[in-house]
Coordinates of C-alpha atoms in Angstrom, one line a residue:
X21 CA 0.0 0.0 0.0
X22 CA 2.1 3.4 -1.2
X23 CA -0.3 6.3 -0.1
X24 CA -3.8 5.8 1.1
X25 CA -6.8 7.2 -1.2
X26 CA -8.4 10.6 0.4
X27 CA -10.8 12.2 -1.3
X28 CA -10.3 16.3 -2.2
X29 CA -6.7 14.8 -0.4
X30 CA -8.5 15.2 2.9
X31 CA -11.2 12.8 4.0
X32 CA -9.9 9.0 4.0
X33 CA -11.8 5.8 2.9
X34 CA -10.7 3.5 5.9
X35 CA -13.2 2.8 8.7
X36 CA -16.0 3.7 6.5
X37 CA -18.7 1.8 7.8
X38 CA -22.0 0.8 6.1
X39 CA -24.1 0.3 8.8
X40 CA -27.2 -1.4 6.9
X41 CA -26.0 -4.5 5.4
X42 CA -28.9 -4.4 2.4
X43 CA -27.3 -1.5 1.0
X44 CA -23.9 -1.9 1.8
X45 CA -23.0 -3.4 -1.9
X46 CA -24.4 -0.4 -3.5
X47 CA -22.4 1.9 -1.9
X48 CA -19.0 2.0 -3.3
X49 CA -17.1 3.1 -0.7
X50 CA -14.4 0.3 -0.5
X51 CA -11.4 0.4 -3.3
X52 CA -13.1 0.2 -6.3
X53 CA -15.2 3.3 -4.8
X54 CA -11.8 5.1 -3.5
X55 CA -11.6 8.1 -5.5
X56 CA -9.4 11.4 -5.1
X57 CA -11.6 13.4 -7.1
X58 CA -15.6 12.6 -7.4
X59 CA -15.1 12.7 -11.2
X60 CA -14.0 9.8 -12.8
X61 CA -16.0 10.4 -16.4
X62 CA -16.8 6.8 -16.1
X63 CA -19.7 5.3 -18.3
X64 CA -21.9 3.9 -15.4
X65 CA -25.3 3.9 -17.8
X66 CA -23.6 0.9 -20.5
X67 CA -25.3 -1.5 -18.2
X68 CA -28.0 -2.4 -16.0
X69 CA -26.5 -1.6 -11.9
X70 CA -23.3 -0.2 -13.2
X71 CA -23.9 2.8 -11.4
X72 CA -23.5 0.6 -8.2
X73 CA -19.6 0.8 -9.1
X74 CA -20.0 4.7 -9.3
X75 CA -18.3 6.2 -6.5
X76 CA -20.9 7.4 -3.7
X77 CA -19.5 11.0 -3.8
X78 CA -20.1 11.1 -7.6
X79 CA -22.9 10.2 -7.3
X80 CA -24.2 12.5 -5.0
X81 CA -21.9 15.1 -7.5
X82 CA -24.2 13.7 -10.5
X83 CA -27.5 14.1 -8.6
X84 CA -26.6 17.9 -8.3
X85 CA -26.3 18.7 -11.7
X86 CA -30.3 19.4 -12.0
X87 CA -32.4 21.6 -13.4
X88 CA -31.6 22.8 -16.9
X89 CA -29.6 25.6 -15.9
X90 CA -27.4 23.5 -13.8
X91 CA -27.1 20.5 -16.0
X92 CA -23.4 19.1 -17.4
X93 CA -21.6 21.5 -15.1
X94 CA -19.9 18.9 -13.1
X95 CA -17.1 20.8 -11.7
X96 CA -19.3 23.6 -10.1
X97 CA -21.7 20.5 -8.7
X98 CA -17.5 19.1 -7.2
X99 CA -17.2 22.3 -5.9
X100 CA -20.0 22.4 -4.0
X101 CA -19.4 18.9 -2.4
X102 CA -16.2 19.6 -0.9
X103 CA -17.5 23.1 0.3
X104 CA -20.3 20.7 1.5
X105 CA -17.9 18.3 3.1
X106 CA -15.9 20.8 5.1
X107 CA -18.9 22.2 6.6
X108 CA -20.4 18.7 7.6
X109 CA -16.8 18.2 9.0
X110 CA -17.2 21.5 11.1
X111 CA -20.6 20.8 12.2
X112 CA -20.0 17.3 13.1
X113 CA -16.1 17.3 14.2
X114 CA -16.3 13.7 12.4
X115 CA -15.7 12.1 8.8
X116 CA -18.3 13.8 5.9
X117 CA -18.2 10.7 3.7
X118 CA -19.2 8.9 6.5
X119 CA -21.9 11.5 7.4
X120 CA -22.8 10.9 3.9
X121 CA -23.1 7.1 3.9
X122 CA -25.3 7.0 7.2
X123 CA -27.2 10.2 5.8
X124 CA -27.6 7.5 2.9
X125 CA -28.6 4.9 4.8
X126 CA -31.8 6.4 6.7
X127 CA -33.2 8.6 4.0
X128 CA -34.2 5.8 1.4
X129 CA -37.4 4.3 1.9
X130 CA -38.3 0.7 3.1
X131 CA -41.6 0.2 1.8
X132 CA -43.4 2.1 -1.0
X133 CA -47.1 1.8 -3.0
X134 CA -47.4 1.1 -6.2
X135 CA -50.5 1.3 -8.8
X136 CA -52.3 -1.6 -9.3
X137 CA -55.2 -1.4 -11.8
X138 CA -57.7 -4.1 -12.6
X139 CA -60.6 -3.0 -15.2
X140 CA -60.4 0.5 -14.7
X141 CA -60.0 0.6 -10.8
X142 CA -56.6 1.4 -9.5
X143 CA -55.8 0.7 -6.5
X144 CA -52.4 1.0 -4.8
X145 CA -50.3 -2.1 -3.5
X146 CA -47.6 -1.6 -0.4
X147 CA -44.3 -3.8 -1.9
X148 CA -40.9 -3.6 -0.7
X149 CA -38.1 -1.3 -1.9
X150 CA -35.2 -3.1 -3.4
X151 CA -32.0 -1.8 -1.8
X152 CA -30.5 -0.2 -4.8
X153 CA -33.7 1.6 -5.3
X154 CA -33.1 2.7 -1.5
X155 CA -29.7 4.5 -2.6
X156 CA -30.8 6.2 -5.9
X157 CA -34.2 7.4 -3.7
X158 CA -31.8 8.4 -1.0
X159 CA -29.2 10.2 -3.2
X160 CA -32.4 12.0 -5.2
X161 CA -34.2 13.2 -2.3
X162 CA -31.0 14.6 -0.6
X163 CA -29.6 17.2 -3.4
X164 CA -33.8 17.6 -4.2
X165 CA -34.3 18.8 -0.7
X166 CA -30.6 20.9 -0.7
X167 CA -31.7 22.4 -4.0
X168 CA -35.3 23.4 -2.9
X169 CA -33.7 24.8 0.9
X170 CA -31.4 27.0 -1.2
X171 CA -33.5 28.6 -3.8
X172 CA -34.2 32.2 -2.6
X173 CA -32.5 32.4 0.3
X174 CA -29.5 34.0 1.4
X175 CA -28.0 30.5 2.4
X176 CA -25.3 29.0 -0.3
X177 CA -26.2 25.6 -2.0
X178 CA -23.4 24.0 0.1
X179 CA -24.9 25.1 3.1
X180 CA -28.3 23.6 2.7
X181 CA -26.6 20.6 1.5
X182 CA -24.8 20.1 4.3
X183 CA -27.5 20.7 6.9
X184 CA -29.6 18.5 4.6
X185 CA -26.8 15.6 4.9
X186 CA -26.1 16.1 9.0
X187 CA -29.9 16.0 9.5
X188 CA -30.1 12.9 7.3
X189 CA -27.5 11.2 9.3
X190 CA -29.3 11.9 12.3
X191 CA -32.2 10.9 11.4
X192 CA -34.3 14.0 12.2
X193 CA -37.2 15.4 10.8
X194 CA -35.8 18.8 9.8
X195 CA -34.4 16.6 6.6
X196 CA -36.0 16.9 3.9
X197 CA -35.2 13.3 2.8
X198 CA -36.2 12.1 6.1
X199 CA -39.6 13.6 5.8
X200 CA -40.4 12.2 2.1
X201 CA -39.3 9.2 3.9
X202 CA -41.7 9.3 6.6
X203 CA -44.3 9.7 4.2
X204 CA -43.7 7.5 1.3
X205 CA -43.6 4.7 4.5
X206 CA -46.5 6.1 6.0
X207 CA -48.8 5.9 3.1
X208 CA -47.7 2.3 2.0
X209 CA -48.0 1.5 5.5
X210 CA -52.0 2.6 5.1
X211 CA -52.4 0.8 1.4
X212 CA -51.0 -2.8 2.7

Protein backbone atom coordinates (compact mmCIF):
# COMPACT_ATOMS: atom_id res chain seq x y z
CA UNK A 1 0.00 0.00 0.00
CA UNK A 2 2.07 3.39 -1.25
CA UNK A 3 -0.33 6.28 -0.15
CA UNK A 4 -3.84 5.81 1.10
CA UNK A 5 -6.77 7.21 -1.19
CA UNK A 6 -8.35 10.58 0.35
CA UNK A 7 -10.81 12.17 -1.27
CA UNK A 8 -10.33 16.29 -2.17
CA UNK A 9 -6.73 14.76 -0.45
CA UNK A 10 -8.47 15.17 2.90
CA UNK A 11 -11.16 12.75 4.03
CA UNK A 12 -9.87 9.00 4.03
CA UNK A 13 -11.84 5.85 2.86
CA UNK A 14 -10.65 3.50 5.93
CA UNK A 15 -13.24 2.79 8.72
CA UNK A 16 -16.03 3.66 6.50
CA UNK A 17 -18.71 1.81 7.81
CA UNK A 18 -21.99 0.84 6.13
CA UNK A 19 -24.13 0.27 8.82
CA UNK A 20 -27.18 -1.39 6.87
CA UNK A 21 -25.97 -4.54 5.42
CA UNK A 22 -28.86 -4.38 2.44
CA UNK A 23 -27.33 -1.54 1.00
CA UNK A 24 -23.92 -1.94 1.76
CA UNK A 25 -22.95 -3.42 -1.90
CA UNK A 26 -24.37 -0.36 -3.52
CA UNK A 27 -22.41 1.89 -1.95
CA UNK A 28 -18.99 2.00 -3.28
CA UNK A 29 -17.09 3.15 -0.66
CA UNK A 30 -14.38 0.26 -0.49
CA UNK A 31 -11.39 0.43 -3.30
CA UNK A 32 -13.13 0.15 -6.33
CA UNK A 33 -15.17 3.31 -4.81
CA UNK A 34 -11.84 5.11 -3.48
CA UNK A 35 -11.59 8.11 -5.51
CA UNK A 36 -9.41 11.44 -5.11
CA UNK A 37 -11.60 13.37 -7.09
CA UNK A 38 -15.62 12.55 -7.37
CA UNK A 39 -15.15 12.68 -11.16
CA UNK A 40 -13.96 9.85 -12.84
CA UNK A 41 -16.03 10.35 -16.36
CA UNK A 42 -16.78 6.81 -16.09
CA UNK A 43 -19.74 5.29 -18.33
CA UNK A 44 -21.90 3.87 -15.36
CA UNK A 45 -25.26 3.93 -17.79
CA UNK A 46 -23.62 0.92 -20.51
CA UNK A 47 -25.27 -1.53 -18.24
CA UNK A 48 -27.98 -2.44 -16.04
CA UNK A 49 -26.47 -1.63 -11.88
CA UNK A 50 -23.35 -0.20 -13.17
CA UNK A 51 -23.95 2.80 -11.41
CA UNK A 52 -23.54 0.57 -8.16
CA UNK A 53 -19.57 0.78 -9.12
CA UNK A 54 -19.99 4.74 -9.29
CA UNK A 55 -18.27 6.16 -6.46
CA UNK A 56 -20.92 7.45 -3.74
CA UNK A 57 -19.46 11.04 -3.79
CA UNK A 58 -20.08 11.12 -7.56
CA UNK A 59 -22.86 10.16 -7.32
CA UNK A 60 -24.21 12.54 -5.03
CA UNK A 61 -21.93 15.12 -7.47
CA UNK A 62 -24.15 13.68 -10.52
CA UNK A 63 -27.47 14.06 -8.56
CA UNK A 64 -26.60 17.93 -8.27
CA UNK A 65 -26.32 18.65 -11.70
CA UNK A 66 -30.31 19.43 -11.95
CA UNK A 67 -32.41 21.60 -13.36
CA UNK A 68 -31.55 22.82 -16.86
CA UNK A 69 -29.57 25.56 -15.90
CA UNK A 70 -27.43 23.49 -13.78
CA UNK A 71 -27.10 20.51 -15.98
CA UNK A 72 -23.42 19.14 -17.42
CA UNK A 73 -21.60 21.55 -15.10
CA UNK A 74 -19.86 18.93 -13.11
CA UNK A 75 -17.06 20.79 -11.68
CA UNK A 76 -19.31 23.60 -10.06
CA UNK A 77 -21.72 20.54 -8.67
CA UNK A 78 -17.48 19.14 -7.24
CA UNK A 79 -17.21 22.31 -5.95
CA UNK A 80 -20.03 22.40 -4.01
CA UNK A 81 -19.38 18.90 -2.45
CA UNK A 82 -16.16 19.62 -0.89
CA UNK A 83 -17.52 23.12 0.25
CA UNK A 84 -20.33 20.65 1.53
CA UNK A 85 -17.94 18.35 3.09
CA UNK A 86 -15.91 20.80 5.09
CA UNK A 87 -18.91 22.20 6.59
CA UNK A 88 -20.36 18.65 7.59
CA UNK A 89 -16.76 18.24 8.98
CA UNK A 90 -17.22 21.54 11.11
CA UNK A 91 -20.57 20.79 12.21
CA UNK A 92 -19.99 17.30 13.10
CA UNK A 93 -16.07 17.32 14.25
CA UNK A 94 -16.34 13.65 12.38
CA UNK A 95 -15.66 12.12 8.79
CA UNK A 96 -18.25 13.75 5.87
CA UNK A 97 -18.18 10.69 3.72
CA UNK A 98 -19.16 8.90 6.53
CA UNK A 99 -21.90 11.50 7.38
CA UNK A 100 -22.78 10.87 3.87
CA UNK A 101 -23.13 7.14 3.94
CA UNK A 102 -25.35 6.97 7.17
CA UNK A 103 -27.24 10.25 5.79
CA UNK A 104 -27.63 7.52 2.91
CA UNK A 105 -28.63 4.93 4.82
CA UNK A 106 -31.78 6.42 6.65
CA UNK A 107 -33.16 8.58 4.04
CA UNK A 108 -34.16 5.76 1.41
CA UNK A 109 -37.43 4.31 1.87
CA UNK A 110 -38.34 0.70 3.05
CA UNK A 111 -41.57 0.22 1.81
CA UNK A 112 -43.39 2.12 -1.02
CA UNK A 113 -47.12 1.79 -3.00
CA UNK A 114 -47.37 1.12 -6.17
CA UNK A 115 -50.46 1.32 -8.83
CA UNK A 116 -52.34 -1.55 -9.28
CA UNK A 117 -55.23 -1.41 -11.84
CA UNK A 118 -57.70 -4.05 -12.56
CA UNK A 119 -60.62 -3.03 -15.22
CA UNK A 120 -60.37 0.47 -14.68
CA UNK A 121 -59.99 0.57 -10.80
CA UNK A 122 -56.60 1.41 -9.53
CA UNK A 123 -55.82 0.65 -6.49
CA UNK A 124 -52.39 1.01 -4.80
CA UNK A 125 -50.31 -2.07 -3.46
CA UNK A 126 -47.60 -1.60 -0.38
CA UNK A 127 -44.34 -3.80 -1.93
CA UNK A 128 -40.89 -3.58 -0.66
CA UNK A 129 -38.06 -1.32 -1.89
CA UNK A 130 -35.19 -3.13 -3.44
CA UNK A 131 -32.04 -1.84 -1.82
CA UNK A 132 -30.53 -0.21 -4.76
CA UNK A 133 -33.67 1.60 -5.25
CA UNK A 134 -33.10 2.71 -1.48
CA UNK A 135 -29.70 4.47 -2.63
CA UNK A 136 -30.84 6.23 -5.92
CA UNK A 137 -34.19 7.41 -3.65
CA UNK A 138 -31.75 8.38 -0.96
CA UNK A 139 -29.22 10.16 -3.21
CA UNK A 140 -32.36 12.02 -5.19
CA UNK A 141 -34.19 13.25 -2.26
CA UNK A 142 -31.05 14.58 -0.60
CA UNK A 143 -29.57 17.20 -3.42
CA UNK A 144 -33.84 17.57 -4.20
CA UNK A 145 -34.34 18.80 -0.66
CA UNK A 146 -30.62 20.89 -0.68
CA UNK A 147 -31.70 22.42 -4.05
CA UNK A 148 -35.28 23.40 -2.86
CA UNK A 149 -33.69 24.78 0.90
CA UNK A 150 -31.37 26.96 -1.24
CA UNK A 151 -33.52 28.64 -3.76
CA UNK A 152 -34.25 32.22 -2.63
CA UNK A 153 -32.46 32.41 0.32
CA UNK A 154 -29.52 34.01 1.37
CA UNK A 155 -28.04 30.52 2.40
CA UNK A 156 -25.27 28.96 -0.32
CA UNK A 157 -26.18 25.59 -1.97
CA UNK A 158 -23.41 24.03 0.13
CA UNK A 159 -24.87 25.08 3.09
CA UNK A 160 -28.30 23.62 2.68
CA UNK A 161 -26.60 20.63 1.51
CA UNK A 162 -24.78 20.12 4.35
CA UNK A 163 -27.54 20.65 6.95
CA UNK A 164 -29.58 18.47 4.58
CA UNK A 165 -26.77 15.57 4.85
CA UNK A 166 -26.06 16.10 8.97
CA UNK A 167 -29.88 16.04 9.50
CA UNK A 168 -30.08 12.93 7.27
CA UNK A 169 -27.50 11.16 9.32
CA UNK A 170 -29.31 11.86 12.26
CA UNK A 171 -32.22 10.87 11.40
CA UNK A 172 -34.32 13.98 12.22
CA UNK A 173 -37.21 15.41 10.75
CA UNK A 174 -35.84 18.78 9.83
CA UNK A 175 -34.41 16.58 6.63
CA UNK A 176 -36.00 16.93 3.95
CA UNK A 177 -35.15 13.32 2.80
CA UNK A 178 -36.18 12.06 6.11
CA UNK A 179 -39.65 13.59 5.83
CA UNK A 180 -40.37 12.17 2.09
CA UNK A 181 -39.28 9.20 3.88
CA UNK A 182 -41.70 9.28 6.57
CA UNK A 183 -44.27 9.68 4.21
CA UNK A 184 -43.73 7.54 1.31
CA UNK A 185 -43.62 4.68 4.45
CA UNK A 186 -46.52 6.11 6.05
CA UNK A 187 -48.85 5.87 3.10
CA UNK A 188 -47.69 2.27 1.98
CA UNK A 189 -48.04 1.54 5.52
CA UNK A 190 -52.03 2.56 5.13
CA UNK A 191 -52.38 0.77 1.45
CA UNK A 192 -51.02 -2.80 2.71
Amino acid sequence: MATEIRLFGKWSFEDIAVDDIAVEDFIAVKPRGQVYLPHTAGRYQMRRFRKATCPIVERLVCSLMFKGRNAGKKLLAVRIVKHTFEIIHLLTDENPIQVLVRAIVNSGPREDSTRIGAAGVVRRQAVDVAPFRRVNVAIGLIAHGAREASFRTIKTIAECLADEIVNASKGSSNSYAIKKKDETERVAKANR
